[in-house]
Amino acid sequence: MGPHEPLSRRGFARIAALAGALPVPVLTERALAQLSYPGEAPPDAVLLNANENPLGPCPEALEAMNAMLRRGGRYQFGETLRLARTAARLEQVPETHVQSFAGSSDPLHRTVLAFCGPGRAFVTADPGYEAGERAAAFVRAPVHRVPLTQDHAHDVEAMLRAAGREAGVFYVCNPNNPTGTLTPRAAIEHLVREKPPGSVVLIDEAYIHYCEAPSCMDMVREGRDVVLLRTFSKIYGMAGLRAGLAFARPDLLDRIRPYGTGFLPVTGMAGAIASLEAKGVVEQRREYVRKIREELFAWLREKQIDFVPSVSNKVMIRTPKPGREITAAMAARKVIIGRSWPSWPNHVRVTIGTPEEMQKFRAAFSEVVSS
Ligand code: PLP
């Protein structure tokens, strides 16, 4: 690949987008959620549609961001570096192997732009998190959606077959969005080992803190062809404040760096650093969500409503009629739940909320599925 090739392709795609030929491609979970529930939800609605954390930032993060507000007149680029350094220390990776971003959508998007294109496919799970597909379409890369296995893991063998030698990015979300299910570590290792040269495995650990599964951070430490993403939008409750991290070998980070600028909001940086340093946040919140999720599962079993057992903060629930109708009927009761996937039209994704929110969910869902 010549040094100017990706730039000219990107330039073309940008012009096409400006001309209105393509939609604006960067879509976060919130934007995707709004495709199934367009418009503003009423202020008293229960929001279980975007895998957000109803607890919001932890007290330590709130305090750090409050203090930062008064210093907000300065760019303070050092905060961006400080977040990366803090993460490097805590994750035991070299500082050269981590970069801060305003959320993880940004590096997800950049990785697809950098490694995919015509003849360099984006390979993903189905159902899976769709944001990468939009970026792939933007650079005219083929997209291969590969159904999950019976156990709802990524089918890595089928993913490798689907792309052949033409792979740019293999996207593995672990635990997966929307199913909240895990892909065994051995399968990810196999994928990383067997993928064609020049491609990368994009490991999205947006939800890893909700479960006890091992992270793939050791693959970054070992210098494998992986880009690993983390976000502060989920367990740390900072979706609107924007902070995230990409971990990868320096040469891979160099490939994704030119697709944007590096200036990040200092409130997000300060909150993220404080969240990482705070003791017990992950463990307490994981347990909080686990308990509410298990209560929901018990209720669903009692009602004989089928669902996919999840280890995350969301669950796919089977619906007796098209999921879109259920979502609309729930919205009419001011409970906004997540979308259905084209390949799973009779499931809806429901985010785990507070006990009070889940009480409202159960009341509305009982009505809707029995009507
Ligand atoms: N990756 C996955 C799997 C997600 O579900 C989301 C958001 O829901 C993101 C990445 C991006 O989130 P953010 O940009 O808020 O970090």
Short mmCIF file of C-alpha atoms and ligand atoms in Angstrom, two decimals:
data_model
loop_
_atom_site.label_atom_id
_atom_site.label_comp_id
_atom_site.label_asym_id
_atom_site.label_seq_id
_atom_site.Cartn_x
_atom_site.Cartn_y
_atom_site.Cartn_z
CA MET A 1 0.00 0.00 0.00
CA GLY A 2 1.54 3.34 -1.05
CA PRO A 3 1.72 6.13 1.52
CA HIS A 4 -0.75 8.32 -0.39
CA GLU A 5 -3.34 5.68 -1.15
CA PRO A 6 -5.36 5.76 2.08
CA LEU A 7 -5.34 9.53 2.12
CA SER A 8 -6.70 9.89 -1.38
CA ARG A 9 -9.38 7.29 -0.69
CA ARG A 10 -10.28 9.08 2.48
CA GLY A 11 -10.31 12.38 0.67
CA PHE A 12 -12.72 10.97 -1.86
CA ALA A 13 -14.99 9.59 0.84
CA ARG A 14 -14.99 12.95 2.62
CA ILE A 15 -15.97 14.79 -0.50
CA ALA A 16 -18.69 12.23 -1.21
CA ALA A 17 -20.01 12.70 2.32
CA LEU A 18 -19.98 16.47 1.98
CA ALA A 19 -21.92 16.11 -1.24
CA GLY A 20 -24.57 14.20 0.67
CA ALA A 21 -23.78 10.89 -1.05
CA LEU A 22 -23.08 9.16 2.26
CA PRO A 23 -24.47 9.61 5.76
CA VAL A 24 -22.25 11.04 8.50
CA PRO A 25 -20.65 7.80 9.60
CA VAL A 26 -19.60 8.14 13.25
CA LEU A 27 -22.43 6.65 15.24
CA THR A 28 -22.29 6.09 18.96
CA GLU A 29 -24.57 3.74 20.87
CA ARG A 30 -26.81 6.66 21.70
CA ALA A 31 -27.14 7.59 18.01
CA LEU A 32 -27.82 3.97 17.07
CA ALA A 33 -30.38 3.71 19.86
CA GLN A 34 -32.15 6.75 18.48
CA LEU A 35 -32.58 5.02 15.14
CA SER A 36 -35.03 2.67 16.87
CA TYR A 37 -36.45 5.38 19.13
CA PRO A 38 -36.18 8.58 17.13
CA GLY A 39 -36.62 11.86 18.92
CA GLU A 40 -36.40 12.98 22.50
CA ALA A 41 -37.70 10.72 25.24
CA PRO A 42 -40.05 12.37 27.76
CA PRO A 43 -38.10 13.63 30.80
CA ASP A 44 -39.73 11.07 33.11
CA ALA A 45 -39.07 8.13 30.77
CA VAL A 46 -37.01 5.14 31.87
CA LEU A 47 -34.00 4.84 29.55
CA LEU A 48 -32.92 1.25 28.99
CA ASN A 49 -31.87 1.67 25.38
CA ALA A 50 -28.22 2.69 25.13
CA ASN A 51 -26.33 0.56 27.69
CA GLU A 52 -25.61 3.60 29.79
CA ASN A 53 -24.96 3.52 33.50
CA PRO A 54 -27.75 5.11 35.55
CA LEU A 55 -25.32 5.62 38.46
CA GLY A 56 -23.30 8.18 36.51
CA PRO A 57 -19.71 9.08 37.48
CA CYS A 58 -18.29 7.85 40.80
CA PRO A 59 -17.86 10.48 43.57
CA GLU A 60 -14.09 10.71 43.01
CA ALA A 61 -14.66 11.51 39.31
CA LEU A 62 -17.30 14.10 40.13
CA GLU A 63 -14.94 15.84 42.51
CA ALA A 64 -12.07 15.83 40.01
CA MET A 65 -14.28 17.21 37.23
CA ASN A 66 -15.68 19.88 39.49
CA ALA A 67 -12.20 21.06 40.36
CA MET A 68 -11.27 20.95 36.68
CA LEU A 69 -14.13 23.23 35.61
CA ARG A 70 -12.43 26.27 37.13
CA ARG A 71 -9.28 25.54 35.10
CA GLY A 72 -11.29 24.99 31.93
CA GLY A 73 -9.95 28.13 30.26
CA ARG A 74 -6.68 26.31 29.51
CA TYR A 75 -6.17 23.58 26.92
CA GLN A 76 -4.16 21.45 29.34
CA PHE A 77 -3.01 18.86 26.87
CA GLY A 78 -1.09 17.31 29.75
CA GLU A 79 -4.37 15.82 31.04
CA THR A 80 -4.70 13.75 27.88
CA LEU A 81 -1.21 12.40 28.43
CA ARG A 82 -1.86 11.90 32.14
CA LEU A 83 -4.85 9.66 31.40
CA ALA A 84 -2.78 7.52 29.02
CA ARG A 85 0.06 7.32 31.57
CA THR A 86 -2.28 6.36 34.37
CA ALA A 87 -3.86 3.64 32.24
CA ALA A 88 -0.43 2.38 31.13
CA ARG A 89 0.70 2.06 34.75
CA LEU A 90 -2.46 0.32 35.93
CA GLU A 91 -2.63 -2.03 32.93
CA GLN A 92 1.11 -2.63 32.94
CA VAL A 93 1.65 -1.71 29.30
CA PRO A 94 4.38 0.64 28.06
CA GLU A 95 3.26 4.28 27.81
CA THR A 96 3.98 4.11 24.07
CA HIS A 97 1.18 1.53 23.74
CA VAL A 98 -1.78 3.63 24.86
CA GLN A 99 -3.60 6.70 23.61
CA SER A 100 -6.47 8.69 25.13
CA PHE A 101 -9.60 9.52 23.16
CA ALA A 102 -12.96 11.15 23.76
CA GLY A 103 -14.75 7.79 24.13
CA SER A 104 -14.03 4.58 22.26
CA SER A 105 -16.21 5.28 19.21
CA ASP A 106 -13.45 7.50 17.90
CA PRO A 107 -10.59 4.94 17.90
CA LEU A 108 -13.04 2.23 16.74
CA HIS A 109 -13.92 4.36 13.77
CA ARG A 110 -10.31 5.34 13.04
CA THR A 111 -9.09 1.75 13.17
CA VAL A 112 -11.61 0.76 10.50
CA LEU A 113 -10.69 3.79 8.37
CA ALA A 114 -7.00 2.97 8.67
CA PHE A 115 -7.08 -0.77 8.04
CA CYS A 116 -10.12 -1.32 5.80
CA GLY A 117 -10.93 -0.24 2.27
CA PRO A 118 -11.79 -1.78 -1.08
CA GLY A 119 -10.31 -5.29 -0.93
CA ARG A 120 -9.66 -5.02 2.83
CA ALA A 121 -12.80 -6.25 4.54
CA PHE A 122 -14.39 -5.50 7.88
CA VAL A 123 -15.39 -8.79 9.52
CA THR A 124 -17.82 -8.70 12.39
CA ALA A 125 -20.28 -10.81 14.36
CA ASP A 126 -24.01 -10.92 13.78
CA PRO A 127 -25.69 -9.69 15.83
CA GLY A 128 -22.90 -7.33 16.77
CA TYR A 129 -22.20 -3.69 17.49
CA GLU A 130 -22.79 -1.94 14.18
CA ALA A 131 -20.68 1.24 14.44
CA GLY A 132 -17.66 -0.30 12.68
CA GLU A 133 -19.80 -1.28 9.70
CA ARG A 134 -20.67 2.36 9.12
CA ALA A 135 -17.00 3.29 9.04
CA ALA A 136 -16.34 0.38 6.66
CA ALA A 137 -19.07 1.58 4.30
CA PHE A 138 -17.53 5.05 4.40
CA VAL A 139 -14.23 3.72 2.96
CA ARG A 140 -16.05 1.29 0.65
CA ALA A 141 -14.74 -1.81 2.39
CA PRO A 142 -16.61 -5.10 2.07
CA VAL A 143 -18.44 -6.04 5.28
CA HIS A 144 -18.80 -9.67 6.36
CA ARG A 145 -21.36 -10.28 9.08
CA VAL A 146 -20.76 -13.71 10.55
CA PRO A 147 -23.47 -15.27 12.74
CA LEU A 148 -22.54 -16.02 16.34
CA THR A 149 -22.08 -19.68 17.30
CA GLN A 150 -24.81 -21.64 19.11
CA ASP A 151 -23.20 -20.47 22.37
CA HIS A 152 -23.34 -16.86 21.16
CA ALA A 153 -19.59 -16.56 20.83
CA HIS A 154 -17.80 -15.09 17.81
CA ASP A 155 -17.41 -17.84 15.22
CA VAL A 156 -13.75 -17.15 14.57
CA GLU A 157 -13.28 -19.97 12.06
CA ALA A 158 -16.17 -18.66 9.98
CA MET A 159 -14.84 -15.09 10.34
CA LEU A 160 -11.45 -16.20 8.98
CA ARG A 161 -13.12 -18.06 6.09
CA ALA A 162 -15.42 -15.15 5.27
CA ALA A 163 -12.60 -12.72 4.62
CA GLY A 164 -10.08 -15.06 3.04
CA ARG A 165 -6.89 -13.08 2.40
CA GLU A 166 -8.84 -9.85 2.00
CA ALA A 167 -9.20 -8.93 5.65
CA GLY A 168 -8.57 -5.48 7.09
CA VAL A 169 -10.18 -5.67 10.53
CA PHE A 170 -11.67 -8.55 12.53
CA TYR A 171 -13.91 -6.90 15.11
CA VAL A 172 -14.41 -8.85 18.34
CA CYS A 173 -16.57 -7.29 21.00
CA ASN A 174 -16.09 -9.17 24.26
CA PRO A 175 -18.53 -9.46 25.95
CA ASN A 176 -20.55 -8.88 22.82
CA ASN A 177 -23.00 -6.06 22.26
CA PRO A 178 -25.97 -6.79 22.00
CA THR A 179 -25.93 -10.34 23.43
CA GLY A 180 -23.73 -9.78 26.49
CA THR A 181 -22.07 -13.14 25.79
CA LEU A 182 -18.40 -14.10 25.87
CA THR A 183 -16.05 -15.45 23.24
CA PRO A 184 -13.58 -17.92 24.75
CA ARG A 185 -10.08 -16.64 25.13
CA ALA A 186 -8.71 -19.57 23.07
CA ALA A 187 -10.91 -18.55 20.12
CA ILE A 188 -9.57 -14.97 20.17
CA GLU A 189 -6.01 -16.29 20.38
CA HIS A 190 -6.71 -18.53 17.39
CA LEU A 191 -8.05 -15.59 15.40
CA VAL A 192 -5.03 -13.42 16.23
CA ARG A 193 -2.70 -16.27 15.24
CA GLU A 194 -4.42 -17.26 12.00
CA LYS A 195 -5.53 -13.93 10.52
CA PRO A 196 -3.88 -12.81 7.29
CA PRO A 197 -0.82 -10.57 7.54
CA GLY A 198 -1.56 -6.85 7.44
CA SER A 199 -4.93 -7.19 9.15
CA VAL A 200 -5.66 -6.43 12.81
CA VAL A 201 -8.03 -7.82 15.41
CA LEU A 202 -9.97 -4.96 16.98
CA ILE A 203 -10.87 -6.14 20.47
CA ASP A 204 -13.61 -4.02 21.97
CA GLU A 205 -13.69 -4.38 25.76
CA ALA A 206 -16.37 -1.73 26.36
CA TYR A 207 -18.18 -4.14 28.71
CA ILE A 208 -15.33 -6.29 30.05
CA HIS A 209 -15.62 -4.84 33.57
CA TYR A 210 -19.11 -6.27 34.00
CA CYS A 211 -17.78 -9.83 34.02
CA GLU A 212 -14.83 -11.78 35.35
CA ALA A 213 -13.54 -12.87 31.93
CA PRO A 214 -9.85 -12.24 31.26
CA SER A 215 -8.95 -9.17 29.26
CA CYS A 216 -6.83 -9.49 26.11
CA MET A 217 -4.47 -6.75 27.34
CA ASP A 218 -1.64 -9.29 27.47
CA MET A 219 -1.83 -9.48 23.65
CA VAL A 220 -1.05 -5.75 23.55
CA ARG A 221 1.87 -6.30 25.95
CA GLU A 222 3.15 -9.07 23.67
CA GLY A 223 3.02 -6.77 20.64
CA ARG A 224 0.44 -8.78 18.69
CA ASP A 225 -1.59 -7.32 15.78
CA VAL A 226 -4.42 -6.14 18.02
CA VAL A 227 -6.02 -2.82 18.86
CA LEU A 228 -7.82 -3.01 22.19
CA LEU A 229 -10.49 -0.48 23.16
CA ARG A 230 -11.78 0.57 26.57
CA THR A 231 -14.36 3.21 27.41
CA PHE A 232 -15.46 5.26 30.41
CA SER A 233 -19.04 5.32 29.07
CA LYS A 234 -20.19 2.06 30.64
CA ILE A 235 -19.20 0.85 34.09
CA TYR A 236 -17.63 4.25 34.92
CA GLY A 237 -20.87 6.07 34.02
CA MET A 238 -19.33 8.84 31.92
CA ALA A 239 -21.02 8.37 28.53
CA GLY A 240 -21.81 12.06 28.05
CA LEU A 241 -18.48 13.24 29.41
CA ARG A 242 -16.45 11.32 26.80
CA ALA A 243 -13.29 9.46 27.62
CA GLY A 244 -11.82 6.27 26.21
CA LEU A 245 -8.56 4.52 25.47
CA ALA A 246 -6.91 2.59 22.67
CA PHE A 247 -4.10 0.15 23.47
CA ALA A 248 -1.84 -1.13 20.69
CA ARG A 249 1.73 -1.33 19.46
CA PRO A 250 3.12 2.13 18.63
CA ASP A 251 3.21 1.42 14.88
CA LEU A 252 -0.50 0.52 14.94
CA LEU A 253 -1.35 3.63 16.99
CA ASP A 254 0.62 5.66 14.44
CA ARG A 255 -1.69 4.34 11.73
CA ILE A 256 -4.86 5.53 13.46
CA ARG A 257 -3.52 8.82 14.84
CA PRO A 258 -3.72 10.99 11.67
CA TYR A 259 -7.50 10.49 11.31
CA GLY A 260 -8.35 13.24 13.76
CA THR A 261 -6.92 15.74 16.21
CA GLY A 262 -5.66 14.96 19.66
CA PHE A 263 -7.32 17.67 21.77
CA LEU A 264 -9.65 16.18 24.31
CA PRO A 265 -12.05 17.67 26.86
CA VAL A 266 -10.28 18.11 30.17
CA THR A 267 -13.38 17.30 32.22
CA GLY A 268 -13.55 13.87 30.59
CA MET A 269 -9.83 13.32 31.15
CA ALA A 270 -9.95 14.38 34.83
CA GLY A 271 -13.01 12.19 35.49
CA ALA A 272 -11.44 9.22 33.75
CA ILE A 273 -8.17 9.49 35.69
CA ALA A 274 -10.06 9.75 38.98
CA SER A 275 -12.25 6.77 38.00
CA LEU A 276 -9.21 4.62 37.29
CA GLU A 277 -7.55 5.59 40.57
CA ALA A 278 -10.70 5.17 42.71
CA LYS A 279 -10.77 1.99 44.73
CA GLY A 280 -13.50 -0.61 44.35
CA VAL A 281 -15.63 1.17 41.73
CA VAL A 282 -15.49 -1.63 39.19
CA GLU A 283 -16.10 -4.41 41.73
CA GLN A 284 -19.01 -2.61 43.41
CA ARG A 285 -20.72 -1.68 40.17
CA ARG A 286 -20.19 -5.12 38.65
CA GLU A 287 -21.90 -6.66 41.70
CA TYR A 288 -24.69 -4.05 41.62
CA VAL A 289 -25.49 -4.85 37.99
CA ARG A 290 -25.09 -8.60 38.46
CA LYS A 291 -27.68 -8.65 41.24
CA ILE A 292 -30.26 -6.66 39.28
CA ARG A 293 -29.57 -8.71 36.14
CA GLU A 294 -30.06 -11.98 38.03
CA GLU A 295 -33.34 -10.70 39.47
CA LEU A 296 -34.49 -9.87 35.95
CA PHE A 297 -33.47 -13.34 34.71
CA ALA A 298 -35.39 -14.99 37.56
CA TRP A 299 -38.48 -12.98 36.66
CA LEU A 300 -38.15 -13.83 32.94
CA ARG A 301 -37.81 -17.54 33.76
CA GLU A 302 -40.86 -17.39 35.99
CA LYS A 303 -42.81 -15.74 33.15
CA GLN A 304 -41.39 -18.29 30.69
CA ILE A 305 -39.96 -15.52 28.55
CA ASP A 306 -36.90 -16.66 26.63
CA PHE A 307 -33.66 -14.65 26.82
CA VAL A 308 -29.94 -15.02 26.16
CA PRO A 309 -28.06 -15.31 29.46
CA SER A 310 -25.74 -12.32 29.55
CA VAL A 311 -22.74 -11.42 31.70
CA SER A 312 -23.06 -7.74 30.84
CA ASN A 313 -25.31 -4.74 31.51
CA LYS A 314 -27.83 -5.65 28.81
CA VAL A 315 -29.81 -8.67 27.73
CA MET A 316 -31.48 -9.86 24.54
CA ILE A 317 -35.06 -10.89 25.32
CA ARG A 318 -37.18 -12.89 22.90
CA THR A 319 -40.48 -11.26 21.99
CA PRO A 320 -43.72 -12.95 20.94
CA LYS A 321 -44.12 -10.50 18.07
CA PRO A 322 -41.67 -8.35 16.11
CA GLY A 323 -39.33 -6.60 18.48
CA ARG A 324 -40.01 -3.23 16.85
CA GLU A 325 -43.65 -3.44 17.84
CA ILE A 326 -42.69 -4.29 21.41
CA THR A 327 -40.21 -1.39 21.53
CA ALA A 328 -42.92 0.99 20.29
CA ALA A 329 -45.48 -0.32 22.80
CA MET A 330 -42.95 0.03 25.62
CA ALA A 331 -42.12 3.58 24.54
CA ALA A 332 -45.82 4.42 24.70
CA ARG A 333 -45.55 3.41 28.39
CA LYS A 334 -42.47 5.62 28.79
CA VAL A 335 -40.04 2.74 29.04
CA ILE A 336 -37.52 3.17 26.26
CA ILE A 337 -35.83 -0.14 25.47
CA GLY A 338 -33.17 -0.99 22.92
CA ARG A 339 -33.42 -2.04 19.32
CA SER A 340 -33.83 -5.32 17.48
CA TRP A 341 -31.23 -6.56 15.00
CA PRO A 342 -32.26 -7.44 11.41
CA SER A 343 -30.99 -11.01 11.90
CA TRP A 344 -32.84 -11.30 15.23
CA PRO A 345 -36.09 -9.44 14.59
CA ASN A 346 -37.87 -11.16 17.48
CA HIS A 347 -35.49 -10.05 20.20
CA VAL A 348 -35.11 -6.69 21.91
CA ARG A 349 -32.07 -5.47 23.80
CA VAL A 350 -32.73 -4.21 27.29
CA THR A 351 -30.12 -2.37 29.36
CA ILE A 352 -29.96 -3.12 33.08
CA GLY A 353 -31.14 -0.06 35.01
CA THR A 354 -31.69 0.65 38.69
CA PRO A 355 -34.01 -1.62 40.72
CA GLU A 356 -36.75 1.03 40.44
CA GLU A 357 -36.32 1.29 36.68
CA MET A 358 -36.43 -2.48 36.28
CA GLN A 359 -39.62 -2.56 38.32
CA LYS A 360 -41.18 -0.19 35.78
CA PHE A 361 -39.76 -2.28 32.96
CA ARG A 362 -41.35 -5.46 34.35
CA ALA A 363 -44.74 -3.83 34.78
CA ALA A 364 -44.77 -2.44 31.24
CA PHE A 365 -43.26 -5.55 29.63
CA SER A 366 -45.85 -7.85 31.25
CA GLU A 367 -48.60 -5.73 29.77
CA VAL A 368 -47.02 -5.45 26.35
CA VAL A 369 -46.20 -9.11 25.79
CA SER A 370 -49.58 -10.31 27.00
CA SER A 371 -51.63 -7.84 24.98
N1 PLP B 1 -18.12 -0.25 21.61
C1 PLP B 1 -19.26 -0.83 22.01
C2 PLP B 1 -19.40 -2.28 21.92
C3 PLP B 1 -20.31 -0.05 22.46
O1 PLP B 1 -21.45 -0.64 22.82
C4 PLP B 1 -20.15 1.34 22.52
C5 PLP B 1 -21.24 2.19 22.99
O2 PLP B 1 -22.25 1.74 23.43
C6 PLP B 1 -18.94 1.86 22.10
C7 PLP B 1 -17.94 1.05 21.66
C8 PLP B 1 -18.65 3.32 22.07
O3 PLP B 1 -18.94 4.00 23.19
P1 PLP B 1 -18.21 5.36 23.56
O4 PLP B 1 -17.84 6.09 22.33
O5 PLP B 1 -19.21 6.07 24.38
O6 PLP B 1 -16.99 4.93 24.31
#
